[in-house]
Amino acid sequence: MALTERTLLGPGPSNPYPEATAGLAAPLLGHLDPEFIATLERTCERLRTVWGTANPVTLPLSGTGSIGMEAAFANVVRPGDVAVIAVNGLFGVRMCEVAARYGAEVVRVDHTWGGPVDVERVLAAHPSPTIVAAVHAETSTGVRSDIAALGAALREHSPEALLLADCVTSLGGIDVAVDDWGVDIAYSGTQKCLGVAPGLAPFTFSERAWQRRVEIPPVWYLDLGLLGSYVRGGPGGRTYHHTAPVAMIASLDTALERVLDEGLDAVVDRHRAAGRRLQEGLQEMGLELFAAEGHRLPQLTSVRVPEGADSAKVREQLLTEYGIEIGAGVADYASSIWRIGLMGHNARLDRAELVLAALRRVLGR
Ligand SMILES: *Cc1c(COP(=O)(O)O)cnc(C)c1O
């Protein structure tokens, strides 16, 4: 990418990969065209590989990451069901709001923002929850929580409970292993580490969750019973549910191909190396990282705004003078931290060096 183009490093829409753009620019096929249906099926298959799952119900939902969250709760919550939800940032809070709208009795387990989810505290919150939910990569704080440990502990403590993981910022950036970790329901978004335009929510749903799903959820569009035939067809073949966003699916398909060609391990290593360089460089500059050590996401670095610096002014200068977008903090941390994304295409050492150099100039450090 040429430096004259604007480099988007914030947690918002990442810059698309050339492959993703190619998918968007491909000739538009009709949504019932056999060639498109083959693309959709291949996309679902590639998603299974990236998720680390054999779940038949694995598909890109039409909507951004939040539609994945909505579908997750809509298809398993019956009024009065207990949903234990770990909250260590903005997206945990959002899960509580969504679960409550579907009638869940939400048991909210609050954690300090900037720290990971505490498995013991989550399990101690209720003896027999229907659902236990946590955010794998909290984009609002830059923290990774240990979903593998949560899954293992949950199998001992409440084997009946369904485990739900928000993987919007983790899929395609750090390790995700749905089946190995015992995750029943997971969703992601295309615009984070997968580096595609926003608009689809990769989604996966286990057999166990399928057996316990709500037959007729209160929302029609996200009813997985109906969406199953949208993707795979039944005895009567694939049936119309809604018009598939064909350009977005073509785009996701090409991005997944790129990820799988590079290799999942190599993609994870690349994110790790870029994030580590950025975080080391920020500390060398005398800045203080926000997320707890040992739990920092490589793809989203949170750093405290140094004393004397004007958070908004620095962000504006980075954007206008260097074409680099970094994010502000959210909620209580809106002006006291910055969030710097190195996701997908931007997860590279040269990108890390570029941000560091620009920040050094703007801060005069
Ligand atoms: C971005 C994000 C979401 C919401 O995704 P949208 O695409 O903005 O709807 C949910 N959870 C996490 C962890 C996110 O980072």
XYZ file of C-alpha atoms and ligand atoms in Angstrom:
380
model
C 0.000 0.000 0.000
C 1.337 3.404 -0.932
C 1.892 5.824 1.877
C -0.136 8.457 0.104
C -3.213 6.356 0.718
C -4.815 6.769 4.086
C -3.719 4.040 6.449
C -6.482 2.986 8.758
C -5.175 1.610 11.996
C -8.122 2.270 14.252
C -10.516 -0.356 15.512
C -13.047 0.751 12.915
C -13.022 -0.436 9.313
C -9.525 -1.660 8.503
C -8.118 -1.048 5.095
C -9.262 -3.799 2.792
C -6.830 -6.298 1.393
C -6.347 -6.110 -2.346
C -7.984 -9.553 -2.452
C -11.000 -8.303 -0.553
C -11.322 -5.407 -2.933
C -11.023 -7.848 -5.802
C -13.925 -9.845 -4.358
C -16.014 -6.684 -4.126
C -15.122 -5.683 -7.667
C -15.918 -9.080 -9.216
C -18.931 -9.133 -11.549
C -22.096 -9.365 -9.476
C -23.813 -12.719 -9.731
C -27.437 -13.308 -8.966
C -27.964 -14.674 -5.471
C -29.453 -17.885 -6.876
C -26.762 -18.343 -9.526
C -25.176 -21.782 -9.058
C -21.753 -20.171 -9.227
C -22.616 -17.892 -6.328
C -24.071 -20.794 -4.335
C -20.790 -22.637 -4.813
C -18.952 -19.548 -3.494
C -21.227 -19.401 -0.459
C -20.648 -23.067 0.306
C -16.902 -22.662 -0.097
C -16.983 -19.633 2.220
C -18.761 -21.698 4.894
C -16.179 -24.454 4.496
C -13.294 -21.990 4.790
C -14.948 -20.475 7.840
C -15.036 -23.912 9.488
C -11.280 -24.177 9.013
C -10.606 -20.709 10.374
C -12.940 -21.261 13.360
C -11.430 -24.680 14.076
C -14.801 -26.425 13.991
C -16.758 -29.159 12.280
C -20.064 -27.444 13.120
C -22.458 -27.839 10.173
C -24.118 -24.568 11.202
C -21.242 -22.254 10.275
C -22.082 -19.356 8.003
C -21.608 -15.651 7.354
C -24.645 -13.822 8.734
C -25.762 -10.750 6.799
C -24.904 -7.865 9.084
C -21.964 -6.565 11.092
C -20.449 -8.268 14.140
C -23.332 -7.165 16.341
C -25.781 -9.227 14.300
C -23.719 -12.256 15.348
C -24.212 -11.269 18.965
C -27.930 -10.796 18.386
C -28.293 -14.152 16.608
C -26.322 -15.912 19.330
C -28.693 -14.885 22.102
C -31.877 -14.886 20.013
C -31.523 -18.573 19.182
C -30.865 -19.961 22.654
C -32.420 -17.666 25.253
C -35.851 -18.499 26.619
C -37.413 -16.018 29.013
C -36.000 -16.563 32.501
C -32.901 -18.464 31.367
C -29.834 -17.545 33.348
C -27.076 -15.976 31.272
C -23.845 -15.438 33.172
C -21.975 -12.733 31.279
C -18.408 -11.677 31.977
C -17.938 -7.942 31.542
C -14.450 -6.471 31.187
C -15.209 -3.832 28.601
C -17.778 -2.294 26.289
C -18.684 -5.434 24.355
C -19.421 -7.421 27.499
C -21.820 -4.642 28.462
C -23.468 -4.918 25.028
C -23.915 -8.679 25.459
C -25.787 -8.032 28.730
C -28.133 -5.622 26.963
C -28.823 -8.002 24.092
C -29.368 -11.031 26.361
C -31.769 -9.055 28.536
C -33.866 -8.039 25.510
C -34.447 -11.729 24.746
C -35.653 -12.258 28.299
C -32.537 -13.694 29.921
C -31.997 -13.303 33.619
C -28.588 -11.708 33.250
C -25.997 -12.396 35.929
C -23.375 -9.779 35.142
C -19.868 -10.441 36.422
C -17.993 -7.151 36.319
C -14.231 -7.022 36.050
C -11.769 -4.173 36.074
C -11.438 -2.731 32.572
C -7.964 -3.477 31.258
C -7.855 -6.882 32.949
C -8.915 -10.323 31.667
C -11.979 -12.340 32.628
C -11.502 -14.332 35.851
C -12.726 -17.886 35.196
C -13.288 -18.689 38.886
C -15.433 -15.616 39.454
C -17.515 -16.343 36.379
C -18.187 -19.921 37.481
C -18.948 -18.880 41.051
C -21.616 -16.446 39.855
C -24.343 -19.092 39.423
C -24.611 -22.849 40.118
C -26.481 -23.802 36.937
C -26.481 -21.201 34.181
C -28.052 -21.853 30.789
C -25.451 -19.758 29.018
C -22.032 -18.453 29.957
C -20.690 -15.689 27.729
C -17.416 -13.819 27.450
C -15.526 -11.665 24.982
C -12.348 -13.304 23.711
C -10.648 -10.127 22.516
C -12.061 -6.990 24.207
C -11.506 -4.304 21.604
C -12.448 -1.529 24.007
C -9.465 -2.281 26.268
C -7.045 -4.421 24.242
C -7.363 -7.478 26.490
C -7.398 -11.180 25.677
C -9.327 -13.530 27.953
C -8.633 -17.257 28.169
C -11.640 -18.907 26.523
C -9.911 -22.311 26.507
C -9.607 -22.198 30.302
C -13.199 -21.012 30.655
C -14.412 -23.869 28.457
C -12.433 -26.498 30.368
C -13.577 -25.230 33.762
C -17.170 -24.937 32.614
C -17.255 -28.588 31.530
C -16.374 -29.535 35.126
C -18.607 -27.021 36.852
C -21.757 -26.863 34.679
C -21.522 -29.316 31.792
C -25.043 -28.377 30.687
C -24.254 -24.705 30.149
C -23.689 -23.417 26.625
C -20.489 -21.441 26.143
C -20.750 -18.325 23.982
C -17.657 -16.422 22.852
C -17.467 -13.051 21.111
C -14.588 -13.468 18.665
C -15.139 -10.324 16.622
C -11.587 -9.053 17.094
C -9.873 -12.420 17.580
C -10.762 -14.435 14.460
C -7.888 -14.260 12.005
C -5.641 -12.430 14.485
C -4.955 -14.733 17.420
C -5.627 -18.445 17.951
C -9.286 -19.459 17.957
C -10.202 -23.147 18.344
C -13.945 -23.491 18.770
C -14.163 -27.291 19.023
C -11.020 -27.796 21.145
C -12.120 -25.117 23.583
C -15.693 -26.386 23.933
C -17.257 -23.203 22.565
C -20.887 -23.734 21.506
C -21.640 -20.405 19.896
C -19.218 -17.902 18.428
C -19.434 -14.924 16.111
C -17.007 -12.550 14.479
C -16.951 -9.595 12.107
C -15.289 -9.124 8.740
C -13.681 -5.728 9.299
C -11.365 -6.575 12.169
C -8.524 -9.076 11.686
C -10.024 -10.629 8.548
C -9.567 -7.239 6.902
C -12.683 -7.181 4.736
C -15.203 -4.338 4.528
C -17.759 -4.391 7.363
C -21.025 -6.165 6.623
C -20.846 -9.857 7.505
C -20.693 -11.770 10.772
C -18.956 -15.152 10.532
C -20.967 -17.374 12.875
C -20.772 -20.915 14.225
C -23.208 -22.955 16.321
C -22.552 -26.411 17.807
C -24.746 -29.526 17.537
C -25.374 -29.251 21.275
C -26.600 -25.677 20.877
C -28.687 -26.754 17.874
C -30.507 -29.351 19.954
C -31.300 -26.744 22.586
C -32.174 -23.892 20.284
C -35.404 -21.947 20.523
C -37.763 -23.449 17.901
C -39.326 -20.138 16.980
C -37.137 -17.274 18.138
C -38.767 -13.846 18.505
C -36.763 -12.533 15.538
C -37.446 -13.918 12.065
C -34.369 -12.740 10.158
C -31.919 -14.427 12.524
C -33.807 -17.687 13.023
C -31.102 -20.316 12.513
C -33.749 -22.901 11.670
C -34.562 -20.831 8.573
C -30.968 -19.778 7.893
C -29.782 -23.378 7.802
C -31.554 -23.908 4.500
C -30.302 -20.549 3.226
C -26.800 -21.972 3.333
C -27.043 -25.700 2.817
C -30.420 -26.460 1.430
C -32.615 -29.232 2.691
C -34.150 -32.207 0.921
C -35.810 -29.722 -1.431
C -32.542 -27.917 -2.152
C -31.449 -24.471 -1.123
C -34.365 -22.233 -0.356
C -34.750 -18.487 -0.496
C -34.595 -16.796 2.888
C -33.158 -13.392 2.098
C -31.071 -12.071 -0.764
C -27.492 -12.947 0.033
C -25.110 -9.968 -0.025
C -23.213 -11.522 -2.924
C -20.417 -8.942 -3.197
C -19.622 -9.123 0.495
C -19.581 -12.906 0.461
C -17.275 -12.945 -2.568
C -15.038 -10.529 -0.722
C -14.976 -12.639 2.446
C -14.301 -15.739 0.385
C -11.180 -14.212 -1.187
C -9.968 -12.914 2.178
C -10.361 -16.376 3.750
C -8.486 -17.877 0.848
C -5.631 -15.465 1.499
C -5.599 -16.298 5.223
C -5.552 -20.035 4.522
C -2.892 -19.678 1.816
C -0.654 -17.755 4.202
C -1.481 -20.310 6.893
C -3.352 -19.677 10.153
C -0.195 -20.081 12.242
C 1.722 -17.653 10.050
C -1.115 -15.128 10.271
C -1.140 -15.386 14.056
C 2.669 -15.049 14.173
C 2.528 -11.963 11.988
C -0.018 -10.297 14.284
C 2.059 -11.275 17.331
C 5.300 -9.844 15.935
C 3.723 -6.566 14.816
C 1.891 -6.058 18.108
C 4.971 -6.862 20.148
C 7.072 -4.345 18.209
C 4.440 -1.642 18.623
C 4.089 -2.288 22.349
C 7.844 -2.353 22.925
C 8.267 0.852 20.941
C 5.546 2.651 22.883
C 7.227 1.700 26.145
C 10.643 2.782 24.822
C 8.982 6.143 24.167
C 8.045 6.301 27.834
C 4.361 5.588 27.329
C 2.387 3.275 29.600
C 0.393 0.382 28.165
C -3.151 0.097 29.522
C -3.987 -3.616 29.276
C -2.649 -5.953 31.952
C 0.694 -7.522 31.117
C 0.390 -11.098 29.909
C -3.119 -10.463 28.563
C -2.395 -7.899 25.868
C -3.812 -8.339 22.398
C -1.226 -7.929 19.660
C -3.861 -6.730 17.199
C -5.235 -3.956 19.428
C -2.893 -2.024 21.657
C -4.280 0.251 24.346
C -1.930 2.893 25.680
C -2.410 5.695 28.182
C -2.426 9.233 26.809
C 0.658 10.849 28.363
C 0.295 13.794 30.667
C 0.118 17.094 28.823
C -0.996 15.563 25.521
C -4.411 16.390 24.077
C -5.869 13.045 23.019
C -8.118 14.361 20.243
C -5.511 16.740 18.860
C -2.877 14.023 18.599
C -5.317 11.720 16.814
C -6.262 14.465 14.395
C -2.636 15.283 13.658
C -1.823 11.628 13.016
C -4.736 11.442 10.610
C -4.173 14.654 8.681
C -0.364 14.723 8.631
C 0.428 11.013 8.398
C -2.777 9.386 7.161
C -2.869 7.200 10.249
C -6.083 6.645 12.172
C -5.865 5.509 15.767
C -8.850 5.082 18.038
C -9.796 6.961 21.186
C -10.755 5.068 24.302
C -14.387 4.417 25.167
C -16.650 5.162 28.138
C -14.608 6.217 31.199
C -11.418 5.972 29.151
C -12.574 8.084 26.199
C -9.813 10.677 26.522
C -7.292 8.857 28.708
C -6.289 5.991 26.407
C -5.661 5.442 22.717
C -6.359 2.205 20.899
C -4.090 1.309 18.026
C -5.129 -1.521 15.762
C -2.661 -3.568 13.744
C -5.127 -5.945 12.176
C -5.103 -8.039 9.054
C -3.105 -6.333 6.318
C -1.747 -3.801 8.827
C -0.305 -6.449 11.148
C 3.228 -5.918 9.873
C 6.466 -4.673 11.381
C 6.721 -1.780 8.937
C 3.248 -0.597 9.968
C 4.275 -0.771 13.622
C 7.399 1.294 12.890
C 5.350 3.800 10.929
C 2.952 4.439 13.826
C 5.825 4.686 16.272
C 7.725 7.192 14.137
C 4.643 9.343 13.567
C 3.658 9.289 17.223
C 7.192 10.185 18.268
C 7.110 13.246 16.003
C 3.639 14.343 17.063
C 4.387 13.917 20.770
C 7.894 15.367 20.433
C 9.458 12.334 22.161
C -16.448 -4.506 16.743
C -16.920 -5.441 17.819
C -18.271 -5.853 17.941
C -19.366 -5.269 17.104
O -19.161 -5.450 15.778
P -19.846 -4.467 14.700
O -19.261 -4.975 13.429
O -19.384 -3.077 15.037
O -21.299 -4.621 14.784
C -18.593 -6.780 18.907
N -17.658 -7.291 19.729
C -16.362 -6.909 19.670
C -15.382 -7.515 20.597
C -15.962 -5.975 18.708
O -14.684 -5.583 18.647
